[in-house]
CSV table of C-alpha atoms and ligand atoms in Angstrom, one decimal:
chain,number,residue,atom,x,y,z
A,1,MET,CA,0.0,0.0,0.0
A,2,PHE,CA,1.0,3.6,-0.4
A,3,ASN,CA,2.8,5.4,2.4
A,4,LYS,CA,1.7,8.9,1.5
A,5,VAL,CA,-1.1,10.1,-0.8
A,6,LEU,CA,-1.3,13.7,-2.1
A,7,ILE,CA,-4.9,14.9,-2.5
A,8,ALA,CA,-5.1,17.1,-5.6
A,9,ASN,CA,-8.5,18.6,-4.9
A,10,ARG,CA,-10.5,20.8,-2.4
A,11,GLY,CA,-13.7,20.9,-0.5
A,12,GLU,CA,-15.8,18.0,0.5
A,13,ILE,CA,-14.1,15.5,-1.8
A,14,ALA,CA,-10.7,16.3,-0.5
A,15,LEU,CA,-12.0,15.5,3.0
A,16,ARG,CA,-13.7,12.3,1.7
A,17,ILE,CA,-10.4,11.1,0.3
A,18,LEU,CA,-8.5,12.1,3.5
A,19,ARG,CA,-10.9,10.1,5.6
A,20,ALA,CA,-10.3,6.9,3.5
A,21,CYS,CA,-6.5,7.4,3.7
A,22,LYS,CA,-6.6,7.9,7.5
A,23,GLU,CA,-8.6,4.7,8.0
A,24,MET,CA,-6.1,2.8,5.9
A,25,GLY,CA,-3.1,4.2,7.8
A,26,ILE,CA,-1.9,6.2,4.8
A,27,GLU,CA,-0.4,9.6,5.4
A,28,THR,CA,-1.9,12.6,3.6
A,29,VAL,CA,-0.7,15.7,1.8
A,30,ALA,CA,-3.2,18.5,1.1
A,31,VAL,CA,-2.4,21.0,-1.6
A,32,HIS,CA,-4.4,24.2,-1.6
A,33,SER,CA,-4.7,27.6,-3.1
A,34,THR,CA,-4.3,30.8,-1.0
A,35,ALA,CA,-8.1,30.9,-0.9
A,36,ASP,CA,-8.3,27.5,0.9
A,37,SER,CA,-5.6,27.9,3.7
A,38,ASP,CA,-8.2,27.4,6.5
A,39,ALA,CA,-10.1,24.5,4.8
A,40,MET,CA,-10.9,21.5,7.0
A,41,HIS,CA,-9.0,19.0,4.8
A,42,VAL,CA,-5.9,21.2,5.0
A,43,ARG,CA,-6.1,21.3,8.8
A,44,LEU,CA,-6.6,17.5,9.1
A,45,ALA,CA,-3.9,16.5,6.6
A,46,ASP,CA,-0.5,15.4,7.9
A,47,GLN,CA,1.2,17.9,5.6
A,48,SER,CA,0.0,20.8,3.4
A,49,VAL,CA,1.5,22.7,0.5
A,50,CYS,CA,0.2,26.0,-0.8
A,51,ILE,CA,0.4,25.7,-4.6
A,52,GLY,CA,-0.8,29.0,-5.8
A,53,PRO,CA,-3.3,31.9,-6.0
A,54,PRO,CA,-7.1,31.3,-6.0
A,55,ALA,CA,-7.7,30.9,-9.8
A,56,SER,CA,-7.9,27.1,-10.5
A,57,ARG,CA,-5.6,27.3,-13.5
A,58,ASP,CA,-2.9,28.6,-11.2
A,59,SER,CA,-3.4,26.1,-8.4
A,60,TYR,CA,-5.6,23.0,-8.6
A,61,LEU,CA,-4.9,22.7,-12.3
A,62,ASN,CA,-1.2,23.6,-12.0
A,63,VAL,CA,0.5,20.3,-12.9
A,64,HIS,CA,4.0,21.6,-12.2
A,65,GLU,CA,3.2,22.8,-8.7
A,66,ILE,CA,1.4,19.6,-7.9
A,67,ILE,CA,4.4,17.4,-9.1
A,68,ALA,CA,6.7,19.7,-7.1
A,69,ALA,CA,4.5,19.2,-4.0
A,70,CYS,CA,4.8,15.4,-4.5
A,71,GLU,CA,8.5,15.6,-4.6
A,72,ILE,CA,8.9,17.9,-1.6
A,73,THR,CA,6.7,15.7,0.6
A,74,GLY,CA,7.6,12.3,-0.9
A,75,ALA,CA,4.1,11.4,-1.8
A,76,ASP,CA,4.0,8.2,-3.8
A,77,ALA,CA,0.5,8.6,-5.2
A,78,VAL,CA,-2.0,11.3,-6.2
A,79,HIS,CA,-5.8,11.1,-5.8
A,80,PRO,CA,-7.4,13.6,-8.2
A,81,GLY,CA,-11.0,13.5,-6.8
A,82,TYR,CA,-13.5,14.7,-9.4
A,83,GLY,CA,-13.3,17.7,-11.7
A,84,PHE,CA,-9.9,19.6,-12.0
A,85,LEU,CA,-7.3,17.0,-13.2
A,86,SER,CA,-9.3,13.9,-12.6
A,87,GLU,CA,-9.9,13.1,-16.3
A,88,ASN,CA,-6.7,14.7,-17.7
A,89,ALA,CA,-4.8,11.9,-19.5
A,90,LYS,CA,-1.7,14.1,-19.8
A,91,PHE,CA,-1.6,14.5,-16.0
A,92,ALA,CA,-1.8,10.8,-15.5
A,93,GLU,CA,1.1,10.3,-18.0
A,94,ILE,CA,3.3,13.0,-16.3
A,95,LEU,CA,2.8,11.5,-12.9
A,96,ASP,CA,3.7,8.1,-14.3
A,97,ALA,CA,6.9,9.5,-15.9
A,98,HIS,CA,7.8,10.8,-12.4
A,99,GLY,CA,7.2,7.4,-10.8
A,100,ILE,CA,4.1,8.7,-8.9
A,101,THR,CA,0.9,6.6,-9.1
A,102,PHE,CA,-2.2,8.3,-10.5
A,103,ILE,CA,-5.2,6.9,-8.5
A,104,GLY,CA,-7.4,6.2,-11.5
A,105,PRO,CA,-7.4,4.4,-14.8
A,106,SER,CA,-4.7,4.4,-17.4
A,107,ALA,CA,-4.1,7.5,-19.5
A,108,GLU,CA,-5.2,5.5,-22.5
A,109,HIS,CA,-8.6,4.6,-21.0
A,110,ILE,CA,-9.1,8.3,-20.0
A,111,ASN,CA,-8.3,9.3,-23.6
A,112,VAL,CA,-10.7,6.8,-25.2
A,113,MET,CA,-13.6,7.8,-22.9
A,114,GLY,CA,-12.8,11.5,-23.3
A,115,ASP,CA,-13.6,11.2,-27.0
A,116,LYS,CA,-17.3,10.5,-27.1
A,117,ILE,CA,-17.2,8.9,-30.6
A,118,MET,CA,-14.4,6.5,-29.5
A,119,ALA,CA,-16.2,5.8,-26.2
A,120,LYS,CA,-19.4,4.9,-28.0
A,121,GLN,CA,-17.6,2.6,-30.5
A,122,THR,CA,-15.7,1.0,-27.7
A,123,ALA,CA,-18.9,0.5,-25.7
A,124,GLU,CA,-20.7,-1.0,-28.6
A,125,ASN,CA,-17.8,-3.4,-29.4
A,126,LEU,CA,-18.0,-4.5,-25.8
A,127,GLY,CA,-21.7,-5.4,-26.0
A,128,ILE,CA,-23.1,-2.3,-24.3
A,129,PRO,CA,-26.4,-1.1,-25.8
A,130,VAL,CA,-25.9,2.3,-27.4
A,131,VAL,CA,-28.2,5.0,-28.9
A,132,PRO,CA,-28.9,4.3,-32.6
A,133,GLY,CA,-27.0,6.8,-34.7
A,134,SER,CA,-24.1,7.5,-37.0
A,135,ASP,CA,-21.2,5.1,-37.2
A,136,GLY,CA,-18.5,7.6,-36.1
A,137,ALA,CA,-18.1,11.2,-37.1
A,138,VAL,CA,-20.3,13.0,-39.7
A,139,THR,CA,-19.0,15.8,-41.9
A,140,GLU,CA,-21.2,15.8,-45.0
A,141,LEU,CA,-24.8,17.1,-45.1
A,142,ASP,CA,-25.9,14.3,-47.4
A,143,ASP,CA,-24.6,11.7,-44.9
A,144,ALA,CA,-26.3,13.5,-42.0
A,145,ARG,CA,-29.6,13.6,-43.8
A,146,ARG,CA,-29.4,9.9,-44.8
A,147,ILE,CA,-28.6,8.9,-41.2
A,148,ALA,CA,-31.5,11.0,-39.9
A,149,ALA,CA,-33.9,9.5,-42.4
A,150,ASP,CA,-32.7,6.1,-41.4
A,151,ILE,CA,-33.2,6.5,-37.6
A,152,GLY,CA,-36.0,9.1,-37.9
A,153,TYR,CA,-36.3,12.6,-36.6
A,154,PRO,CA,-35.8,14.1,-34.1
A,155,VAL,CA,-32.1,13.5,-33.9
A,156,ILE,CA,-29.3,15.1,-31.8
A,157,ILE,CA,-25.9,16.2,-33.1
A,158,LYS,CA,-23.2,15.9,-30.4
A,159,ALA,CA,-19.5,17.1,-30.4
A,160,ALA,CA,-17.0,14.2,-30.0
A,161,SER,CA,-15.0,16.4,-27.5
A,162,GLY,CA,-18.2,17.6,-25.7
A,163,GLY,CA,-19.9,15.7,-23.0
A,164,GLY,CA,-21.8,16.6,-19.9
A,165,GLY,CA,-24.2,18.6,-22.1
A,166,ARG,CA,-21.7,20.8,-23.9
A,167,GLY,CA,-21.9,21.1,-27.7
A,168,MET,CA,-25.2,19.5,-28.5
A,169,LYS,CA,-28.1,20.4,-30.8
A,170,VAL,CA,-31.5,18.8,-31.4
A,171,VAL,CA,-32.7,18.6,-35.0
A,172,ASN,CA,-36.4,18.1,-35.8
A,173,ASN,CA,-36.5,17.8,-39.6
A,174,ASP,CA,-34.5,17.8,-42.8
A,175,LYS,CA,-34.8,21.5,-43.2
A,176,GLU,CA,-33.1,22.2,-39.9
A,177,MET,CA,-30.2,19.9,-40.6
A,178,ALA,CA,-28.0,22.1,-42.8
A,179,THR,CA,-27.6,24.9,-40.2
A,180,ALA,CA,-27.6,22.6,-37.2
A,181,LEU,CA,-24.7,20.5,-38.6
A,182,GLN,CA,-22.8,23.7,-39.6
A,183,THR,CA,-23.2,25.5,-36.3
A,184,THR,CA,-22.5,22.4,-34.1
A,185,ARG,CA,-19.3,21.8,-36.0
A,186,THR,CA,-18.2,25.5,-35.8
A,187,GLU,CA,-19.1,25.8,-32.1
A,188,ALA,CA,-17.3,22.5,-31.3
A,189,GLY,CA,-14.2,23.6,-33.2
A,190,ALA,CA,-14.1,26.9,-31.3
A,191,ALA,CA,-14.9,25.4,-27.9
A,192,PHE,CA,-12.8,22.2,-28.0
A,193,GLY,CA,-10.4,22.6,-30.8
A,194,ASP,CA,-12.1,19.6,-32.4
A,195,ASP,CA,-15.0,20.0,-34.8
A,196,SER,CA,-15.9,16.2,-35.0
A,197,VAL,CA,-19.6,15.6,-34.4
A,198,TYR,CA,-21.8,12.5,-34.5
A,199,ILE,CA,-25.6,11.9,-34.7
A,200,GLU,CA,-28.0,10.0,-32.5
A,201,LYS,CA,-31.7,9.4,-32.3
A,202,TYR,CA,-33.0,12.0,-29.8
A,203,LEU,CA,-34.7,10.5,-26.8
A,204,GLY,CA,-37.5,12.8,-25.6
A,205,LYS,CA,-38.3,11.7,-22.0
A,206,PRO,CA,-35.4,9.5,-20.7
A,207,ARG,CA,-34.1,9.0,-17.2
A,208,HIS,CA,-30.4,9.4,-16.5
A,209,ILE,CA,-29.2,6.2,-15.0
A,210,GLU,CA,-25.6,5.3,-14.4
A,211,VAL,CA,-23.9,2.1,-13.4
A,212,GLN,CA,-21.0,2.1,-10.9
A,213,VAL,CA,-18.2,-0.1,-12.0
A,214,MET,CA,-14.7,-1.0,-10.8
A,215,GLY,CA,-11.8,-2.7,-12.6
A,216,ASP,CA,-9.5,-4.6,-10.2
A,217,GLY,CA,-6.4,-3.8,-12.2
A,218,LYS,CA,-5.8,-7.5,-12.9
A,219,GLY,CA,-8.3,-8.0,-15.7
A,220,GLY,CA,-11.4,-8.4,-13.5
A,221,GLY,CA,-14.5,-6.1,-13.3
A,222,VAL,CA,-17.4,-5.7,-11.0
A,223,HIS,CA,-20.5,-3.5,-10.8
A,224,LEU,CA,-22.2,-2.0,-7.8
A,225,GLY,CA,-25.6,-1.3,-9.3
A,226,GLU,CA,-27.0,1.9,-10.6
A,227,ARG,CA,-27.8,5.5,-9.5
A,228,ASP,CA,-30.7,7.5,-10.8
A,229,CYS,CA,-29.5,11.0,-11.5
A,230,SER,CA,-32.4,12.3,-13.5
A,231,LEU,CA,-33.2,15.3,-11.2
A,232,GLN,CA,-30.8,17.9,-12.7
A,233,ARG,CA,-30.7,21.5,-13.8
A,234,ARG,CA,-28.5,22.7,-16.7
A,235,HIS,CA,-26.6,19.5,-16.7
A,236,GLN,CA,-25.8,19.8,-13.0
A,237,LYS,CA,-27.2,17.0,-10.9
A,238,VAL,CA,-29.1,18.1,-7.9
A,239,PHE,CA,-30.6,14.9,-6.2
A,240,GLU,CA,-29.5,11.4,-6.8
A,241,GLU,CA,-30.7,8.0,-5.5
A,242,ALA,CA,-29.7,4.4,-5.4
A,243,ASN,CA,-31.2,2.1,-6.5
A,244,SER,CA,-33.3,3.7,-9.2
A,245,PRO,CA,-37.0,3.6,-8.5
A,246,ALA,CA,-37.5,2.7,-12.2
A,247,ILE,CA,-35.3,-0.4,-12.4
A,248,SER,CA,-36.1,-4.0,-11.4
A,249,GLU,CA,-33.7,-6.4,-9.8
A,250,GLU,CA,-33.5,-8.4,-13.1
A,251,GLN,CA,-32.7,-5.2,-15.1
A,252,ARG,CA,-30.1,-4.2,-12.5
A,253,SER,CA,-28.2,-7.5,-12.7
A,254,LYS,CA,-28.5,-7.7,-16.5
A,255,ILE,CA,-27.2,-4.2,-17.3
A,256,GLY,CA,-24.7,-4.5,-14.4
A,257,LYS,CA,-23.2,-7.7,-15.8
A,258,ILE,CA,-22.9,-6.2,-19.2
A,259,CYS,CA,-20.9,-3.2,-17.7
A,260,ALA,CA,-18.8,-5.4,-15.4
A,261,ASP,CA,-17.9,-7.7,-18.4
A,262,ALA,CA,-17.0,-4.6,-20.5
A,263,VAL,CA,-14.7,-3.3,-17.7
A,264,ALA,CA,-13.0,-6.6,-17.6
A,265,GLY,CA,-12.8,-6.7,-21.4
A,266,LEU,CA,-11.1,-3.3,-21.4
A,267,GLY,CA,-8.6,-4.2,-18.7
A,268,TYR,CA,-9.9,-1.1,-17.0
A,269,SER,CA,-8.5,-0.2,-13.6
A,270,GLY,CA,-10.2,1.6,-10.8
A,271,ALA,CA,-13.6,3.3,-10.4
A,272,GLY,CA,-15.8,4.3,-13.4
A,273,THR,CA,-19.3,5.1,-14.2
A,274,VAL,CA,-21.2,4.0,-17.3
A,275,GLU,CA,-23.9,6.5,-18.1
A,276,PHE,CA,-27.1,5.6,-19.8
A,277,LEU,CA,-30.3,7.2,-20.9
A,278,TYR,CA,-33.2,4.9,-20.0
A,279,GLU,CA,-36.5,5.1,-21.8
A,280,ASN,CA,-39.4,2.5,-22.4
A,281,GLY,CA,-37.5,-0.2,-20.5
A,282,GLU,CA,-34.3,0.1,-22.6
A,283,PHE,CA,-30.8,1.3,-21.7
A,284,TYR,CA,-28.8,3.4,-24.1
A,285,PHE,CA,-25.1,4.1,-23.4
A,286,ILE,CA,-24.1,7.8,-23.8
A,287,GLU,CA,-20.8,8.3,-22.0
A,288,MET,CA,-18.4,6.7,-19.5
A,289,ASN,CA,-16.8,8.8,-16.7
A,290,THR,CA,-13.3,7.6,-15.7
A,291,ARG,CA,-13.4,9.1,-12.2
A,292,LEU,CA,-15.0,8.9,-8.8
A,293,GLN,CA,-18.3,10.8,-9.0
A,294,VAL,CA,-19.9,13.4,-6.7
A,295,GLU,CA,-22.8,11.1,-6.1
A,296,HIS,CA,-20.8,7.9,-5.2
A,297,PRO,CA,-22.0,8.0,-1.6
A,298,VAL,CA,-25.5,6.7,-2.4
A,299,THR,CA,-23.9,3.6,-3.8
A,300,GLU,CA,-21.6,3.3,-0.7
A,301,MET,CA,-24.6,3.6,1.6
A,302,ILE,CA,-26.6,0.7,0.1
A,303,THR,CA,-23.6,-1.6,-0.6
A,304,ARG,CA,-21.5,-0.6,2.5
A,305,ILE,CA,-18.4,-0.6,0.3
A,306,ASP,CA,-16.0,2.3,0.7
A,307,LEU,CA,-15.3,3.2,-3.0
A,308,VAL,CA,-12.2,5.4,-2.2
A,309,ASN,CA,-10.7,2.6,-0.1
A,310,GLU,CA,-11.2,0.3,-3.1
A,311,GLN,CA,-9.7,2.8,-5.5
A,312,LEU,CA,-6.6,3.0,-3.3
A,313,ARG,CA,-6.3,-0.8,-3.1
A,314,VAL,CA,-6.6,-1.2,-6.9
A,315,ALA,CA,-4.1,1.6,-7.6
A,316,ALA,CA,-1.6,0.0,-5.2
A,317,GLY,CA,-2.0,-3.4,-7.0
A,318,ASN,CA,-3.9,-5.1,-4.2
A,319,GLY,CA,-7.1,-5.7,-6.1
A,320,LEU,CA,-10.6,-5.3,-4.7
A,321,SER,CA,-11.6,-6.4,-1.2
A,322,PHE,CA,-14.8,-8.0,-2.5
A,323,THR,CA,-16.2,-10.2,-5.3
A,324,GLN,CA,-19.3,-9.6,-7.4
A,325,ASP,CA,-21.1,-12.3,-5.4
A,326,GLU,CA,-20.5,-10.4,-2.2
A,327,VAL,CA,-22.2,-7.2,-3.5
A,328,ARG,CA,-25.6,-6.8,-1.8
A,329,TYR,CA,-28.0,-3.8,-2.0
A,330,GLN,CA,-29.5,-3.0,1.4
A,331,GLY,CA,-32.2,-0.4,1.5
A,332,HIS,CA,-32.4,2.9,-0.3
A,333,ALA,CA,-30.2,6.0,-0.3
A,334,ILE,CA,-30.7,9.6,-1.5
A,335,GLU,CA,-28.2,12.4,-1.8
A,336,CYS,CA,-29.0,16.1,-1.9
A,337,ARG,CA,-26.3,18.4,-3.2
A,338,ILE,CA,-26.0,21.4,-0.8
A,339,ASN,CA,-24.9,24.4,-2.9
A,340,ALA,CA,-24.1,27.9,-1.7
A,341,GLU,CA,-26.8,29.2,-4.1
A,342,ASN,CA,-30.2,30.7,-4.0
A,343,ALA,CA,-32.7,27.7,-4.0
A,344,ARG,CA,-34.8,29.1,-6.8
A,345,THR,CA,-32.4,31.1,-9.0
A,346,PHE,CA,-29.2,29.2,-8.3
A,347,VAL,CA,-27.3,32.4,-8.2
A,348,PRO,CA,-24.1,31.7,-6.2
A,349,SER,CA,-24.0,32.9,-2.6
A,350,PRO,CA,-20.4,32.9,-1.3
A,351,GLY,CA,-19.5,34.4,2.0
A,352,GLU,CA,-19.2,33.6,5.7
A,353,ILE,CA,-21.3,30.8,7.3
A,354,ASN,CA,-21.8,32.4,10.7
A,355,TYR,CA,-23.5,29.3,12.1
A,356,TYR,CA,-23.5,25.7,10.9
A,357,HIS,CA,-25.3,22.8,12.4
A,358,PRO,CA,-25.5,19.6,10.4
A,359,PRO,CA,-28.2,16.9,11.0
A,360,GLY,CA,-27.3,13.5,12.5
A,361,GLY,CA,-28.9,10.4,13.8
A,362,LEU,CA,-29.5,6.9,12.3
A,363,GLY,CA,-28.9,6.7,8.5
A,364,VAL,CA,-27.7,10.3,8.1
A,365,ARG,CA,-24.3,11.2,6.5
A,366,VAL,CA,-23.0,14.7,5.8
A,367,ASP,CA,-19.9,14.9,3.6
A,368,SER,CA,-18.8,18.5,4.0
A,369,GLY,CA,-15.7,20.5,5.0
A,370,VAL,CA,-17.7,23.5,6.3
A,371,PHE,CA,-17.9,24.7,9.9
A,372,SER,CA,-19.2,27.7,11.8
A,373,GLY,CA,-17.1,30.7,10.7
A,374,TYR,CA,-16.1,29.1,7.4
A,375,LYS,CA,-16.0,31.6,4.4
A,376,VAL,CA,-17.2,30.0,1.1
A,377,PRO,CA,-14.8,31.4,-1.4
A,378,PRO,CA,-16.2,32.8,-4.7
A,379,TYR,CA,-13.7,31.2,-7.0
A,380,TYR,CA,-14.9,27.6,-7.2
A,381,ASP,CA,-18.1,25.6,-7.9
A,382,SER,CA,-20.7,26.2,-5.2
A,383,LEU,CA,-21.0,22.7,-3.8
A,384,ILE,CA,-20.4,23.0,0.0
A,385,GLY,CA,-21.6,19.6,1.1
A,386,LYS,CA,-23.8,16.6,0.5
A,387,LEU,CA,-26.5,15.2,2.7
A,388,ILE,CA,-26.8,11.5,2.2
A,389,VAL,CA,-29.6,9.6,3.9
A,390,VAL,CA,-30.2,5.8,3.9
A,391,GLY,CA,-33.3,3.9,4.9
A,392,ARG,CA,-34.5,0.3,4.8
A,393,ASN,CA,-36.7,1.2,1.9
A,394,ARG,CA,-37.5,4.4,-0.2
A,395,PRO,CA,-40.4,5.6,1.9
A,396,GLU,CA,-38.3,5.4,5.1
A,397,CYS,CA,-35.4,7.1,3.3
A,398,LEU,CA,-37.7,10.0,2.3
A,399,ASN,CA,-39.1,10.3,5.8
A,400,ARG,CA,-35.6,10.5,7.2
A,401,LEU,CA,-34.5,12.9,4.6
A,402,ARG,CA,-37.4,15.3,5.4
A,403,ARG,CA,-36.4,15.3,9.1
A,404,ALA,CA,-32.7,15.7,8.3
A,405,LEU,CA,-33.3,18.7,6.0
A,406,ASP,CA,-35.4,20.3,8.7
A,407,GLU,CA,-32.5,19.9,11.2
A,408,PHE,CA,-29.9,21.4,8.8
A,409,VAL,CA,-28.8,24.9,9.7
A,410,VAL,CA,-26.5,26.9,7.5
A,411,ASP,CA,-26.8,30.6,8.4
A,412,GLY,CA,-25.2,33.6,6.7
A,413,ILE,CA,-25.4,32.4,3.1
A,414,GLU,CA,-28.1,31.1,0.9
A,415,THR,CA,-28.2,27.3,0.1
A,416,THR,CA,-30.2,24.9,-1.9
A,417,ILE,CA,-31.7,23.3,1.3
A,418,PRO,CA,-35.1,25.0,0.8
A,419,LEU,CA,-35.4,23.5,-2.7
A,420,PHE,CA,-35.0,20.0,-1.2
A,421,GLN,CA,-37.5,20.7,1.5
A,422,ASP,CA,-40.0,21.3,-1.3
A,423,LEU,CA,-38.9,18.4,-3.4
A,424,VAL,CA,-39.2,15.8,-0.7
A,425,ARG,CA,-42.9,16.8,-0.3
A,426,ASN,CA,-43.6,16.7,-4.0
A,427,GLU,CA,-45.9,13.8,-5.2
A,428,ASP,CA,-43.9,13.0,-8.3
A,429,VAL,CA,-40.6,12.9,-6.3
A,430,ILE,CA,-42.4,10.7,-3.7
A,431,ALA,CA,-43.6,8.4,-6.4
A,432,GLY,CA,-40.2,8.4,-8.1
A,433,ASP,CA,-42.0,9.5,-11.2
A,434,TYR,CA,-39.6,11.9,-13.0
A,435,ASP,CA,-37.3,12.1,-16.1
A,436,ILE,CA,-34.3,14.4,-17.0
A,437,HIS,CA,-36.6,17.3,-17.8
A,438,TRP,CA,-38.8,17.1,-14.7
A,439,LEU,CA,-36.8,19.5,-12.4
A,440,GLU,CA,-36.5,22.3,-15.0
A,441,ASN,CA,-40.2,22.1,-15.7
A,442,TYR,CA,-41.0,22.2,-12.0
A,443,LEU,CA,-38.7,25.2,-11.5
A,444,ALA,CA,-40.3,27.0,-14.5
A,445,LYS,CA,-43.8,26.7,-12.9
A,446,ASP,CA,-43.5,29.5,-10.4
B,1,LIG,C1,-29.1,12.8,-25.2
B,1,LIG,C2,-30.4,13.2,-24.9
B,1,LIG,C3,-31.4,12.7,-25.7
B,1,LIG,N1,-31.1,11.9,-26.7
B,1,LIG,N2,-28.8,12.0,-26.2
B,1,LIG,C4,-26.9,15.7,-22.1
B,1,LIG,C5,-25.6,15.5,-21.4
B,1,LIG,C6,-24.9,14.4,-22.1
B,1,LIG,N3,-24.3,13.6,-21.1
B,1,LIG,C7,-25.9,13.7,-22.9
B,1,LIG,N4,-27.1,14.5,-22.8
B,1,LIG,C8,-28.2,14.1,-23.5
B,1,LIG,N5,-28.0,13.3,-24.5
B,1,LIG,C9,-29.8,11.5,-26.9
B,1,LIG,N6,-29.6,10.7,-28.0
B,1,LIG,C10,-30.6,14.1,-23.9
B,1,LIG,C11,-29.5,14.6,-23.1
B,1,LIG,C12,-29.8,15.4,-22.0
B,1,LIG,C13,-29.5,15.0,-20.7
B,1,LIG,C14,-29.0,13.8,-20.4
B,1,LIG,C15,-28.7,13.4,-19.1
B,1,LIG,C16,-29.1,14.3,-18.1
B,1,LIG,C17,-29.6,15.5,-18.3
B,1,LIG,C18,-29.9,15.9,-19.6
B,1,LIG,C19,-30.5,17.1,-19.9
B,1,LIG,C20,-30.7,17.5,-21.2
B,1,LIG,C21,-30.4,16.7,-22.2
């Protein structure tokens, strides 16, 4: 196992990684910007190194400073968390060249999944069901029209280097195709330096369901069931649950096995998420994320498996601590992302939290680095914590979540807590009856 892990991230995920390291007897190094000197994970780490000014590109994205911090402290591995350098293949390569372990998959797997055309072709070759569409990139209008006629309108044009909702356009008929193809390609070229686009059948009312996978680094792969992340706004997830209220046990093991076999077939190492759109009982692959995700705790709460611990084991060459047969789903878990934002407008609300009191009790987990007196800096995304609640079943989980939200006090700034207090009393949410457009329609109503 590693002696010392450098945590190349901030906020709640830095603390999450630090906790796993401490439980495993691994020393920790926090790197931080000047805006995060008083952060909880910096205080709790064995060592800390200031790597630059507040702007991410000068600190959390500054590869040279991070490598220097590894060398100064003698860290033998880096955990990138999510965001920042977590899906940067170059970073993984540079660490490797310095003899430092990147806690994540190989640079090659990061690269393949970063290109959405390659990712889809790879997924299809591995037997994962994909959205019907073009076989690779489309450049010619004639080809685009022929493919659209084949699969039927509406279709969606997506940038190969996009993902997460960037660089997409829905096309409703042949007349719209010419301008849509042109503008998506131009915009993709400008935004990503790559104007490759591909075409898919547009699914109108899908759910967003993702399967948690892990490669053991020795050619084996497992899955840990799915998460339903359909409740989102502007491609930012807001509320996630495991398991999905829409998926049966048979569907879970069927799609799970397909993903686990694919991970094994790839020789993939570490944690990953296979993202699907789910409509009319069918799964359609859209993307694969090659990192730990924000919403990983809902999977942890129902499987009781520490995903960060497993990432560290795999990266150190020790394999997983469990087999597929040992994965059991117990109860139901829901996560609410607590953002420093107005609960209706989502306008950021940085500043000092003058009083903080998190909820507790049976089945309640709060992953957050904030405390009374903490100042939320204005430079980074506004996630300040996550409330994760587990119950023996979904109704019990929702009852517990209602009571936990009512206990939660964050004074001095605005947060998304009031939105969740409304959502957990909404009949569609209670029934689990929602798709990827539900939250935006709900917010547009008043
Ligand atoms: C789609 C789609 C409908 N049909 N692809 C948006 C983010 C990126 N991961 C893929 N996205 C979508 N791809 C087809 N063929 C609708 C979306 C989409 C979406 C997907 C997941 C979660 C939220 C979403 C919100 C709007 C659109």
